[in-house]
Coordinates of C-alpha atoms in Angstrom, one line a residue:
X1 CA 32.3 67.2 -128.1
X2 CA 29.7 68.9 -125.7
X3 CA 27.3 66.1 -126.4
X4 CA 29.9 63.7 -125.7
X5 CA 30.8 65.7 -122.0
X6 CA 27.1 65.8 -121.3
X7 CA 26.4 62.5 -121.6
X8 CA 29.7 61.6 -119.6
X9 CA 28.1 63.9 -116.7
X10 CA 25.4 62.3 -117.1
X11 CA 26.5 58.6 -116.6
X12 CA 28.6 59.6 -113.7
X13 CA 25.5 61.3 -111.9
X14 CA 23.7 57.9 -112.3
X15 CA 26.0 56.2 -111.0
X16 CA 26.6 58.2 -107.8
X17 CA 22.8 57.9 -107.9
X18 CA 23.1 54.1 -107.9
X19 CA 25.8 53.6 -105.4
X20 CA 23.9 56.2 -102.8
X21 CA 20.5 53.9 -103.2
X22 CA 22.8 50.8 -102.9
X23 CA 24.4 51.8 -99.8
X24 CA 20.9 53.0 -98.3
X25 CA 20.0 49.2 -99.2
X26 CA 22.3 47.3 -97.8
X27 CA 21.9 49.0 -95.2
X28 CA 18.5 48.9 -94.8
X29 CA 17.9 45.2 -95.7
X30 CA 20.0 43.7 -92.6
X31 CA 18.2 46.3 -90.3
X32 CA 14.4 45.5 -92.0
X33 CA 15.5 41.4 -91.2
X34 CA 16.8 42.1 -87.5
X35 CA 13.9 43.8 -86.5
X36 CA 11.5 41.6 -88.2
X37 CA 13.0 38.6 -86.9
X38 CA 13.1 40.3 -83.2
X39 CA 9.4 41.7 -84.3
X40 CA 8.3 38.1 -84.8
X41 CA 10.5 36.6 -82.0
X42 CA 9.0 39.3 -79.5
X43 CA 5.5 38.2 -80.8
X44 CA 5.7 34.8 -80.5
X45 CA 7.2 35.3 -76.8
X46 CA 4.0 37.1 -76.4
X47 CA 1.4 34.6 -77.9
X48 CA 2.9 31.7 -75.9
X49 CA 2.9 33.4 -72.8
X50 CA -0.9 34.9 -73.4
X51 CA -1.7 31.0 -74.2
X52 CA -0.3 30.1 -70.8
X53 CA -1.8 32.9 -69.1
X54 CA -4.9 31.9 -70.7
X55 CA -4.7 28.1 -69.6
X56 CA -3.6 29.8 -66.0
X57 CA -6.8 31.6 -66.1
X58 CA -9.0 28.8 -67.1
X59 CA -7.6 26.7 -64.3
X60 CA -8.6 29.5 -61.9
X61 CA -12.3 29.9 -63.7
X62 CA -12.7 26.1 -63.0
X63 CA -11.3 26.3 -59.7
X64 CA -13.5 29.5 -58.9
X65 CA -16.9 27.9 -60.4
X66 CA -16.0 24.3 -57.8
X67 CA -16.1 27.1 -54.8
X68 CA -19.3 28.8 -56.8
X69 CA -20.9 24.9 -56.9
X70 CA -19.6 23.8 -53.2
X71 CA -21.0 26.8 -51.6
X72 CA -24.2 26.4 -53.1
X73 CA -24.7 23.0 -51.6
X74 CA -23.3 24.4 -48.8
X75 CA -26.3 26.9 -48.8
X76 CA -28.8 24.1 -49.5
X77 CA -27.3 22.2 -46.5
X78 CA -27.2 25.1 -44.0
X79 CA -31.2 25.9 -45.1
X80 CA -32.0 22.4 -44.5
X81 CA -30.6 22.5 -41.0
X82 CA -32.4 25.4 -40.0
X83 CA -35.7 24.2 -41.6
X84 CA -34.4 21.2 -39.4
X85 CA -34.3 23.4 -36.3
X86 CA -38.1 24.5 -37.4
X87 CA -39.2 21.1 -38.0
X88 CA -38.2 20.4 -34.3
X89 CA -39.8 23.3 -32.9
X90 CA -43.1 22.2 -34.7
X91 CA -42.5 18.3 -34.3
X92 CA -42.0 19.5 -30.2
X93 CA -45.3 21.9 -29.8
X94 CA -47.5 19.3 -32.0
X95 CA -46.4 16.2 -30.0
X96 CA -47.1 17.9 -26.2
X97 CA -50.4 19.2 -27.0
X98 CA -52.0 16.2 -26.0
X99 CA -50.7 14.9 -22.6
X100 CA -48.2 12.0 -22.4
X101 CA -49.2 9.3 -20.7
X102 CA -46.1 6.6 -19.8
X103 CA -48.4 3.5 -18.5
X104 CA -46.6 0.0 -16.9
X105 CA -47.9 -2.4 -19.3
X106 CA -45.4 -4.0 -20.9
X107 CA -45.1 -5.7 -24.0
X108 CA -42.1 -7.7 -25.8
X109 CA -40.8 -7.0 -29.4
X110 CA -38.3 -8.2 -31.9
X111 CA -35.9 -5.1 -32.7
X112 CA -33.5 -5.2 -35.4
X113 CA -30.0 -3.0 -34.5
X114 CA -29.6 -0.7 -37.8
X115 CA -25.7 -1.0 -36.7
X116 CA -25.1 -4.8 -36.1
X117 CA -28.0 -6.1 -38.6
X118 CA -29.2 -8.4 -35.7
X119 CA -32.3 -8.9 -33.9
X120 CA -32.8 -9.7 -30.7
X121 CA -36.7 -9.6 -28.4
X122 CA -36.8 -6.6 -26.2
X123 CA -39.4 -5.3 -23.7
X124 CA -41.4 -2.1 -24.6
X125 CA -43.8 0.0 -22.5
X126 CA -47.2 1.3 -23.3
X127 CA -47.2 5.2 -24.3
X128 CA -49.9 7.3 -24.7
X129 CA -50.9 10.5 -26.3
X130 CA -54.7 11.7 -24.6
X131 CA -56.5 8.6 -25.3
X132 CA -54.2 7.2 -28.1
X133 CA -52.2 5.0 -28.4
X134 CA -48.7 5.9 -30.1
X135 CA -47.0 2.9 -30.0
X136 CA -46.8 1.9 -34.2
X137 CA -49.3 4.8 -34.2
X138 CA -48.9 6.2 -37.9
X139 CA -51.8 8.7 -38.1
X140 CA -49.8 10.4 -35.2
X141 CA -47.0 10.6 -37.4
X142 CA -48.3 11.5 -41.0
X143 CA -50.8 14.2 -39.1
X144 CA -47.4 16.1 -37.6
X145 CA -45.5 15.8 -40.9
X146 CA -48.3 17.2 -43.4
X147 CA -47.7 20.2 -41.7
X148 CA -44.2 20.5 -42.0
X149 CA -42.5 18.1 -44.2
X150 CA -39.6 15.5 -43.7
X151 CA -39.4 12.3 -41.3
X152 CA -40.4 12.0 -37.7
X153 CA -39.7 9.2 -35.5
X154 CA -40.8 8.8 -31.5
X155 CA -38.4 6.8 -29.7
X156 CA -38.7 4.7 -26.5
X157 CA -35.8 3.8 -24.9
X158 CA -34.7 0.3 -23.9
X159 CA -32.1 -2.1 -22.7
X160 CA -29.8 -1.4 -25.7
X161 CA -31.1 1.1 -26.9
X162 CA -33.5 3.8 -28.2
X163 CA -36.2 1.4 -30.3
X164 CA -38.7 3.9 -33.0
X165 CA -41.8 2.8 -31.5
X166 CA -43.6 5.6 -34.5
X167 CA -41.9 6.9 -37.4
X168 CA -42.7 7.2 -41.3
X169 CA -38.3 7.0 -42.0
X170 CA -38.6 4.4 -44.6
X171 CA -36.3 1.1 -44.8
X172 CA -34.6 -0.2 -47.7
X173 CA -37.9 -2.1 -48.9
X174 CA -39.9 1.5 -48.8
X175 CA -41.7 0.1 -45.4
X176 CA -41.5 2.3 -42.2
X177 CA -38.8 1.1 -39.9
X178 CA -40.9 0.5 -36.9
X179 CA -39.2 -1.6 -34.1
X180 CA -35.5 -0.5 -35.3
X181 CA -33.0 0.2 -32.9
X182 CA -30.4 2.8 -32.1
X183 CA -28.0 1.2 -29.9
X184 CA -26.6 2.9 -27.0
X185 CA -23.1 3.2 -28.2
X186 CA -24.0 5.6 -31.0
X187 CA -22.9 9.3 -30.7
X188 CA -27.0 10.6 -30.7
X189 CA -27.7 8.3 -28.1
X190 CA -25.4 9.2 -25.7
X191 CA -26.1 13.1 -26.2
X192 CA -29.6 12.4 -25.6
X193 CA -29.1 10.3 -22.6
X194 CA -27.2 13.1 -21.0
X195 CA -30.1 15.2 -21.5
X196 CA -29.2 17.5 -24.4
X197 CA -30.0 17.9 -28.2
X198 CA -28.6 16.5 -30.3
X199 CA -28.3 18.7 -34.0
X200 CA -26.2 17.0 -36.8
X201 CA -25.8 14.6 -39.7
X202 CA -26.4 10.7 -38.4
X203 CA -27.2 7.6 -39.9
X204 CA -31.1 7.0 -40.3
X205 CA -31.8 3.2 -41.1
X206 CA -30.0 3.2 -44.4
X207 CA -29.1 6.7 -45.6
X208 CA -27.6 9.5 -44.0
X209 CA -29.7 12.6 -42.9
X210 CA -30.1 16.1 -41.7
X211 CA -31.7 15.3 -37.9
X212 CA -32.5 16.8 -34.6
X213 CA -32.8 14.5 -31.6
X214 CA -34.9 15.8 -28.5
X215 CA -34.8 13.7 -25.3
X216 CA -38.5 12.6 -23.8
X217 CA -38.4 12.9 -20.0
X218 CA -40.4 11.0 -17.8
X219 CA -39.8 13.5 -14.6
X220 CA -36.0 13.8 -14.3
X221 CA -35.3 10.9 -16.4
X222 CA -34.7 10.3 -20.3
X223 CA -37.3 7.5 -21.8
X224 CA -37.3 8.7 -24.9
X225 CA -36.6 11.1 -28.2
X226 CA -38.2 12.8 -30.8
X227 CA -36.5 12.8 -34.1
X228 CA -36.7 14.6 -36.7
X229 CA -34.7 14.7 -39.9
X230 CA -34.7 14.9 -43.4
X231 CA -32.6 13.6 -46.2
X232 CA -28.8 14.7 -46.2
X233 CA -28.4 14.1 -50.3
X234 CA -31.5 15.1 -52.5
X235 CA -29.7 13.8 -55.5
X236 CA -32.2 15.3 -58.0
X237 CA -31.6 18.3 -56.7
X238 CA -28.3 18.2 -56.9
X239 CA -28.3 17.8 -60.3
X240 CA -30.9 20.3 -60.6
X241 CA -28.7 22.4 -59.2
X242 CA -25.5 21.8 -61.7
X243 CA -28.0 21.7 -64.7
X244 CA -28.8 25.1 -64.0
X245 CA -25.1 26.3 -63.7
X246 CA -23.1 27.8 -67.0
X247 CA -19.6 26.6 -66.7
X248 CA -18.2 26.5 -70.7
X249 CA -18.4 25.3 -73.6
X250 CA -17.0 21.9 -72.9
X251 CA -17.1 21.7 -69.4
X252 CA -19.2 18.9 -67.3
X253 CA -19.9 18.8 -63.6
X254 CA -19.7 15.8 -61.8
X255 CA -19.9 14.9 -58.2
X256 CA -18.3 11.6 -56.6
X257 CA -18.5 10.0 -53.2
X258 CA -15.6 9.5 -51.1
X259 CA -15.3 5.8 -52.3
X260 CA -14.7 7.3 -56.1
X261 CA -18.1 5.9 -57.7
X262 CA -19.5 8.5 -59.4
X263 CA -23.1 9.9 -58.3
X264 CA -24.0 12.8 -60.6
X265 CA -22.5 13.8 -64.2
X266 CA -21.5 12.1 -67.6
X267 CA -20.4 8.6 -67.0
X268 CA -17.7 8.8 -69.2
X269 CA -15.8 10.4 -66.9
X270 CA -16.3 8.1 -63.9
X271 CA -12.7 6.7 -64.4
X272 CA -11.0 10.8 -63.7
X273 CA -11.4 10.4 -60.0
X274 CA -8.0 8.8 -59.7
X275 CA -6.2 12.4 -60.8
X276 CA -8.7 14.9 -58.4
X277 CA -8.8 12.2 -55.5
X278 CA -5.6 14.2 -54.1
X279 CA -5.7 17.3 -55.8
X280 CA -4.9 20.8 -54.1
X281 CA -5.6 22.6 -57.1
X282 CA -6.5 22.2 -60.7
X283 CA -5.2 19.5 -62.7
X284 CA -4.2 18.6 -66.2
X285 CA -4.3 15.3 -67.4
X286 CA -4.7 12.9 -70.4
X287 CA -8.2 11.3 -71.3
X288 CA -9.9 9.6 -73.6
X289 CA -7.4 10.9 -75.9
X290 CA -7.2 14.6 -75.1
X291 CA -6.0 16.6 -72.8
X292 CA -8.5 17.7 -69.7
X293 CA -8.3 20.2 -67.1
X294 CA -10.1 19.3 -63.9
X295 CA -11.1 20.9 -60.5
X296 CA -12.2 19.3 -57.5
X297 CA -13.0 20.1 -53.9
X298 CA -14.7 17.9 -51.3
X299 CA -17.8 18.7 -49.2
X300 CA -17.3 17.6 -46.1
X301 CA -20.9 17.8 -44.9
X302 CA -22.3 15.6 -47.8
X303 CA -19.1 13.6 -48.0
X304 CA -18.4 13.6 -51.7
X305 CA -16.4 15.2 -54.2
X306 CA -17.4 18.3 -56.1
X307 CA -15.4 18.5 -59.7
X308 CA -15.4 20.0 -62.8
X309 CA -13.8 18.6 -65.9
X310 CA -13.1 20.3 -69.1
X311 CA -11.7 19.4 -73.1
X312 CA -8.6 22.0 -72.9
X313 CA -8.7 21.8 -76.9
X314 CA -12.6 22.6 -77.4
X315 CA -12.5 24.8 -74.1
X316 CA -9.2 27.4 -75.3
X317 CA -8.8 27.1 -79.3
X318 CA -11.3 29.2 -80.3
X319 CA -9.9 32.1 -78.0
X320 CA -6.1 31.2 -79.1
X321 CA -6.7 31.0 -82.6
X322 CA -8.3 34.2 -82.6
X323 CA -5.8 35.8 -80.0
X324 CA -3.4 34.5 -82.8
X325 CA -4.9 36.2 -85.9
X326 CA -5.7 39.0 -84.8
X327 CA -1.7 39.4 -82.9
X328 CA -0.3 38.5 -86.7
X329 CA -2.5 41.0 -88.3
X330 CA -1.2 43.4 -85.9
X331 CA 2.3 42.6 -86.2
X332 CA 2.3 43.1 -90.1
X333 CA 0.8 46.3 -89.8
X334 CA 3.1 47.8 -86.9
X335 CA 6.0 46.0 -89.2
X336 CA 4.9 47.8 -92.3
X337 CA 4.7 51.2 -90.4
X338 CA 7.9 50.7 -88.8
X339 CA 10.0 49.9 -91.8
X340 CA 8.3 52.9 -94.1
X341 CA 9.1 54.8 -91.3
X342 CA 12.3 53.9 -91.1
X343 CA 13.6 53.9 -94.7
X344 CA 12.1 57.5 -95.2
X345 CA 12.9 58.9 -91.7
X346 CA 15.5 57.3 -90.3
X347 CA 18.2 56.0 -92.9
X348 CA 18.5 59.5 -94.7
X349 CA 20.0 60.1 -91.3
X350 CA 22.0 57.1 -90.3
X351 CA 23.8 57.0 -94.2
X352 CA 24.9 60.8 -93.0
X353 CA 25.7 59.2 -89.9
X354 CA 27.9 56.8 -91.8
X355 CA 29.2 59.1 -93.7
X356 CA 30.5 61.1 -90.5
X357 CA 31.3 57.7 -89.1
X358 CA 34.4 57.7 -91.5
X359 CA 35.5 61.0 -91.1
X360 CA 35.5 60.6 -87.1
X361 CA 37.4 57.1 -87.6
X362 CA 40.6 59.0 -87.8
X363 CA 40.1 61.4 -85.4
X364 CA 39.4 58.4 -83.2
X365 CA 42.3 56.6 -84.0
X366 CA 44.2 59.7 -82.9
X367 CA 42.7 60.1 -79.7
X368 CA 43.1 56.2 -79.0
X369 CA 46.9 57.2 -79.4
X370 CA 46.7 60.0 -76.9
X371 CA 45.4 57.8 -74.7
X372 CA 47.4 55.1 -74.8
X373 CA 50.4 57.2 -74.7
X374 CA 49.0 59.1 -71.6
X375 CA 48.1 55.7 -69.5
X376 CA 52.4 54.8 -70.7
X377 CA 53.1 58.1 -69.2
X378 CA 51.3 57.6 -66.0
X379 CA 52.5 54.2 -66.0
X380 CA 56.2 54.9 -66.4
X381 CA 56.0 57.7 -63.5
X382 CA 54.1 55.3 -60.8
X383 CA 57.0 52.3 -61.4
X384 CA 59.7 55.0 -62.0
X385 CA 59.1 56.5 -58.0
X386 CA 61.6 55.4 -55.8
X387 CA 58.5 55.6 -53.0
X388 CA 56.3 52.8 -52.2
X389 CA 52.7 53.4 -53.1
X390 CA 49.7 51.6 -52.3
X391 CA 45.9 51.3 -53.2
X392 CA 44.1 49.4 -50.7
X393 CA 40.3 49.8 -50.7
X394 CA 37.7 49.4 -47.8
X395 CA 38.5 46.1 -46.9
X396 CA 42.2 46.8 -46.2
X397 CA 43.0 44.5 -49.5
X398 CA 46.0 45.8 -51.6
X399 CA 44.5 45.9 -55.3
X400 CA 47.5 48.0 -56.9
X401 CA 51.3 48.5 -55.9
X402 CA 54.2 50.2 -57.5
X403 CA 57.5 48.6 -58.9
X404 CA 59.3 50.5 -56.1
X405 CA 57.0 48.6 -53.3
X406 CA 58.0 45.4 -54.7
X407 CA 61.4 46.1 -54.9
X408 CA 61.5 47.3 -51.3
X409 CA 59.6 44.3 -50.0
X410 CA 61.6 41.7 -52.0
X411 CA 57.8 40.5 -53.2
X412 CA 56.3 40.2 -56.6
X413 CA 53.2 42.4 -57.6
X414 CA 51.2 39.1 -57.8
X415 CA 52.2 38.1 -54.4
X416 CA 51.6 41.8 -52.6
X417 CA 47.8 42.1 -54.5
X418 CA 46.7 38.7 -52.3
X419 CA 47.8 40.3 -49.3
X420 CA 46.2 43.1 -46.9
X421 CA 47.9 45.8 -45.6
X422 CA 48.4 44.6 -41.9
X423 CA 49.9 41.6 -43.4
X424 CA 53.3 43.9 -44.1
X425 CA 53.6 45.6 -41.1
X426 CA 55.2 44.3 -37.9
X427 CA 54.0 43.6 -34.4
X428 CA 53.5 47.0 -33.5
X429 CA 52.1 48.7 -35.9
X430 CA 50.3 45.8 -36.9
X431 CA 47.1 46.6 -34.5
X432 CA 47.5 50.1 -35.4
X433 CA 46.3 49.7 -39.0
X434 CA 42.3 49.8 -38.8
X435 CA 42.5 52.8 -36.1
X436 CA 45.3 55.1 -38.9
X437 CA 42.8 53.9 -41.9
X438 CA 39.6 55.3 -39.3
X439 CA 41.5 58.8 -39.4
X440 CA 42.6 58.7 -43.2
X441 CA 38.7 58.4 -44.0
X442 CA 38.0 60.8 -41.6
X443 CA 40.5 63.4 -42.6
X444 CA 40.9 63.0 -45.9
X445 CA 44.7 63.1 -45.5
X446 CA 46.7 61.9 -43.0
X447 CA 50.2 61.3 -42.3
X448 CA 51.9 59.2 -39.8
X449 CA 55.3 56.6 -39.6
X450 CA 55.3 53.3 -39.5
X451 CA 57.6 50.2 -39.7
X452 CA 56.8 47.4 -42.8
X453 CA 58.6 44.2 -42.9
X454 CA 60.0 42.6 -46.0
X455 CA 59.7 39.1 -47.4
X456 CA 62.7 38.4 -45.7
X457 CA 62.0 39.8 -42.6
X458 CA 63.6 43.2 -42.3
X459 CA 62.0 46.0 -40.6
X460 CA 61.9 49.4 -42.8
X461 CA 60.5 52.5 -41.0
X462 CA 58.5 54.4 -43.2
X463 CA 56.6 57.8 -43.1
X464 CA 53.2 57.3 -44.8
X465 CA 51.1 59.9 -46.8
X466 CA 47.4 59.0 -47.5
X467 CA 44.9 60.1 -48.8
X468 CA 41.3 59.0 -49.8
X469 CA 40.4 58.9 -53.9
X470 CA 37.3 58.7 -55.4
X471 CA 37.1 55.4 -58.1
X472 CA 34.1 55.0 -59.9
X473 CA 31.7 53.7 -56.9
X474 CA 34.3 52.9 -54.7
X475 CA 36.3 55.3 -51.7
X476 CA 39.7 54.2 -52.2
X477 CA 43.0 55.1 -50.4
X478 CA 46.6 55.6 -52.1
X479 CA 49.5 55.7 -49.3
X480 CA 52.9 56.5 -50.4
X481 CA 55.7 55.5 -48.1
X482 CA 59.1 56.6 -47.8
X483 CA 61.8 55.2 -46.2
X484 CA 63.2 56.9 -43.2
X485 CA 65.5 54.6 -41.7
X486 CA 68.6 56.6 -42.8
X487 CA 67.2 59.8 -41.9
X488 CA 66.4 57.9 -38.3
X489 CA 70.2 56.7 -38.7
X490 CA 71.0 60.2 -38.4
X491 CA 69.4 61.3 -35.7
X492 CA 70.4 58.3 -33.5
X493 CA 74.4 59.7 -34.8
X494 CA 73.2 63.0 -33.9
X495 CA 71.6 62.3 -30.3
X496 CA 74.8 60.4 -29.7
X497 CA 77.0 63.1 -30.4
X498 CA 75.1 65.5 -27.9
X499 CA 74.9 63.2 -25.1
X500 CA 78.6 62.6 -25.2
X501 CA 79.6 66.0 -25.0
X502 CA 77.3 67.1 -22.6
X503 CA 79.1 64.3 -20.3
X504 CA 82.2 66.2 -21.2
X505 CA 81.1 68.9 -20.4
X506 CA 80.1 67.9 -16.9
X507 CA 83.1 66.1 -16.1
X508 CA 85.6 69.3 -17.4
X509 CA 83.0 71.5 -14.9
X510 CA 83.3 69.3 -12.0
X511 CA 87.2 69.3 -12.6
X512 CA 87.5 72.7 -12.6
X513 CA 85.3 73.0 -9.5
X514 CA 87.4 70.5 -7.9
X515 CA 90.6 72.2 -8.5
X516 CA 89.5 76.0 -7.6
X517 CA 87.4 75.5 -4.5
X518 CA 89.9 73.1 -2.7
X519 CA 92.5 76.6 -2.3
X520 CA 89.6 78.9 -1.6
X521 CA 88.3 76.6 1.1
X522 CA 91.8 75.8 3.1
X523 CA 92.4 80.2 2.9
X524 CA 88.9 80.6 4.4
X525 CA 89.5 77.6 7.4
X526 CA 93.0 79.5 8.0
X527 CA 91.5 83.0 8.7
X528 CA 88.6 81.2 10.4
X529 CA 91.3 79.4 13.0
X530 CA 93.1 83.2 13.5
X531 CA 89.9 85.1 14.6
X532 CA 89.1 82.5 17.2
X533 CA 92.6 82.3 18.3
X534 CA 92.9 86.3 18.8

């Protein structure tokens, strides 16, 4: 018998065993899956949004290293124009060592126009430097550029223009362009001719350069200009230049002229200039079968396009997929910690909690009933009033109302809490509202009379209380409003009464006068007559 109660015990033991760790499990498992789904929902909010700020920041990299590349050549080009300024200085002392000697003799020459392509015969005087001759002199020429580099040219000026009677600028065949002409419609031309400098980026023969244009004054009088210049676009250079620069793993540099043909860089790419042509800012696009990410900006000075183009795929999925291992690793350990954490820490707690849960249920229920009953209460004794009362908030609108004000007013509680308090009063009190609301804020409580008008159109005098009530954010103001019009009723009866006996009062007094003074007054005229008599 005691082994059969201690094995009994001992079954019922387990099994409150059993059913604690079951609850504890089911209510564990739905928690573990809610926050690893939220866990892993969170994450992956996170990775794409770190993959789109990476992308972001790639697009700003490329964007940056364009600037990086365009102020470079912008370095390279502001150099070369102040090695230009020095080239002039030197060209200028070099050339007026020797006196300049402008003779008469005159010669004629074919000159070709670098602008129009034609030819046409021109006449040329005689110049010389000392005792020689400078006219197609090219010792002259290479002597003054050995000792500082570039092109120089020595122009005479003509008819139609300034013709280089000395230069070592080569033409498109590699041969100096002696006898070539500038014509006088050209922007260096007509600085020159007004007597100034000219400093800028012009068209030499058949490239662009760097150049400095000095006028050569025969007394007050232009004849001539000495030019110097040197190439605008070293393309070697360039390219040195981007060679030298690190900008990624899959990232080439490229530079396009402002027609779109490509200069410098990989010629696969010459067919991307469509997508930067127009391009504020960096671009993605598809080519070649991949997606590309590409950043352009335009040098003015060099007229050409600066870009860089990179594979988005070989450039950001080695930093993604890493990004993305090591967030999962990350993620399994935090989620590992957490749900330990929370099966031995926190669910020990919340099955008490559950426990409690059900004893407070009751209790809950209970005080549900209390409160429902106390909002019937309250209810019952606001409609049961026989006084109007209102709640109107800051904007005058009515947003509660009693049974008794719609019974008064002959309106539904629908149709009053559409309407505004000045809306129910009449003509004179209408205006009056804002100014008695002004002193009901103010005061706190104020009381005054009024007169309301019913759907019908009766006028009701009324004697309003109000007062100002705190709702949750809100300054509210409840007004309850009696009805005096009986108790005005009254005194009208009342004011009556006491004007009509004071008129009877007047008229018994002047009677009486009447009657007693008429006597008195004929005695006193007799005894009046009899002393004047005597």
């Amino acid at each position: 018998m005691l082994k059969f109660v201690s094995c009994s015990r001992l079954k019922r033991y387990t099994m409150k065993i059993r059913n604690v760790f079951r609850l504890k499990f089911l209510l564990f498992l739905p928690v573990a899956a809610l926050i690893t789904v939220s866990l892993g929902f969170v994450s992956f909010l996170l990775i794409r949004n770190s993959i789109s700020s990476i992308k972001e920041q790639n697009k700003e990299n490329l964007q940056h290293q364009v600037q990086t590349l365009s102020k470079m050549f912008e370095r390279e080009h502001r150099v070369k124009t102040e090695k230009i300024k020095s080239n002039l200085y030197f060209a200028n002392h070099y050339f007026y060592t020797e006196s300049i000697r402008f003779s008469n003799e005159t010669y004629t020459q074919d000159v070709w126009n670098q602008v129009s392509k034609s030819t046409h015969e021109t006449t040329l005087n005689k110049w010389f430097r000392g005792a020689d001759l400078i006219n197609e002199n090219n010792a002259l020429i290479d002597s003054a550029i050995a000792m500082f580099g570039g092109t120089m040219t020595i122009f005479q000026r003509s008819d139609s223009g300034y013709v280089r009677i000395a230069t070592n600028v080569p033409n498109k065949d590699g041969i100096r362009a002696l006898n070539t002409l500038i014509p006088n419609s050209s922007e260096v031309c007509q600085t020159v001719s007004s007597g100034e400098t000219y400093f800028g980026r012009a068209f030499v023969v058949d490239d662009w350069y760097i150049t400095a244009y000095e006028p050569i004054f025969e007394k007050d009088s232009v004849v001539g200009m000495l030019y110097v210049g040197d190439s605008e676009k070293d393309l070697n250079a360039l390219a040195g230049i981007l060679e030298k620069v690190h900008i990624g793993q899959s990232s080439q540099a490229l530079v396009f002229d402002k027609n779109g043909s490509l200069i410098i860089g990989d010629t696969n790419y010459a067919g991307i200039f469509q997508h930067i042509k127009e391009a504020k800012e960096p671009v993605s696009f598809e080519f070649d079968g991949s997606t590309q990410t590409a950043a352009a900006e335009y040098f003015d000075a060099f007229e050409f396009y600066i870009c860089i183009v990179q594979d988005d795929a070989a450039e950001t999925r080695p930093l993604i997929r890493k990004m993305v291992i090591s967030a999962v690793i990350i993620i399994i350990i935090a989620l590992a910690i957490l749900l330990i954490m929370l099966y031995f820490f926190t669910f020990e707690r919340f099955y008490r909690y559950v426990v409690e849960l059900k004893k407070s249920r009751s209790a809950l229920k209970s005080t549900e009933k209390a409160l429902q009953e106390s909002e019937d209460r309250f209810s019952k004794l606001f409609d049961s009033t026989g006084d109007a009362i209102f709640v109107t908030n800051v904007h005058e609108d009515i947003i509660e109302v009693n049974q008794a004000a719609c019974t008064v007013l002959g309106y539904s509680r629908e149709e009053l809490l559409k309407k505004k308090m000045q809306d129910i009063k009449n003509d004179v009190y209408r205006p009056l509202v804002s100014a008695n609301r002004q002193k009901i804020y103010e005061l706190g409580i104020y009381t005054f009379e009024s007169v309301h008008v019913n759907k019908d159109g009766l006028e009701i005098p009324v004697e309003i209380t109000s007062r100002v009530i705190d709702y949750k954010t809100e300054k509210l103001i409840l007004s309850i409003a009696r009805n005096i019009g009986t108790r005005k009723e009254s005194e009208r009866e009342i004011l009556s009464t006491v004007i009509r006996v004071e008129e009877r009062e007047r008229e018994r007094f002047a009677k009486e006068m009447h009657d007693g003074l008429g006597p008195l007054l004929s005695t006193v005229k007799l005894y009046v007559n009899e002393l004047g008599s005597s």
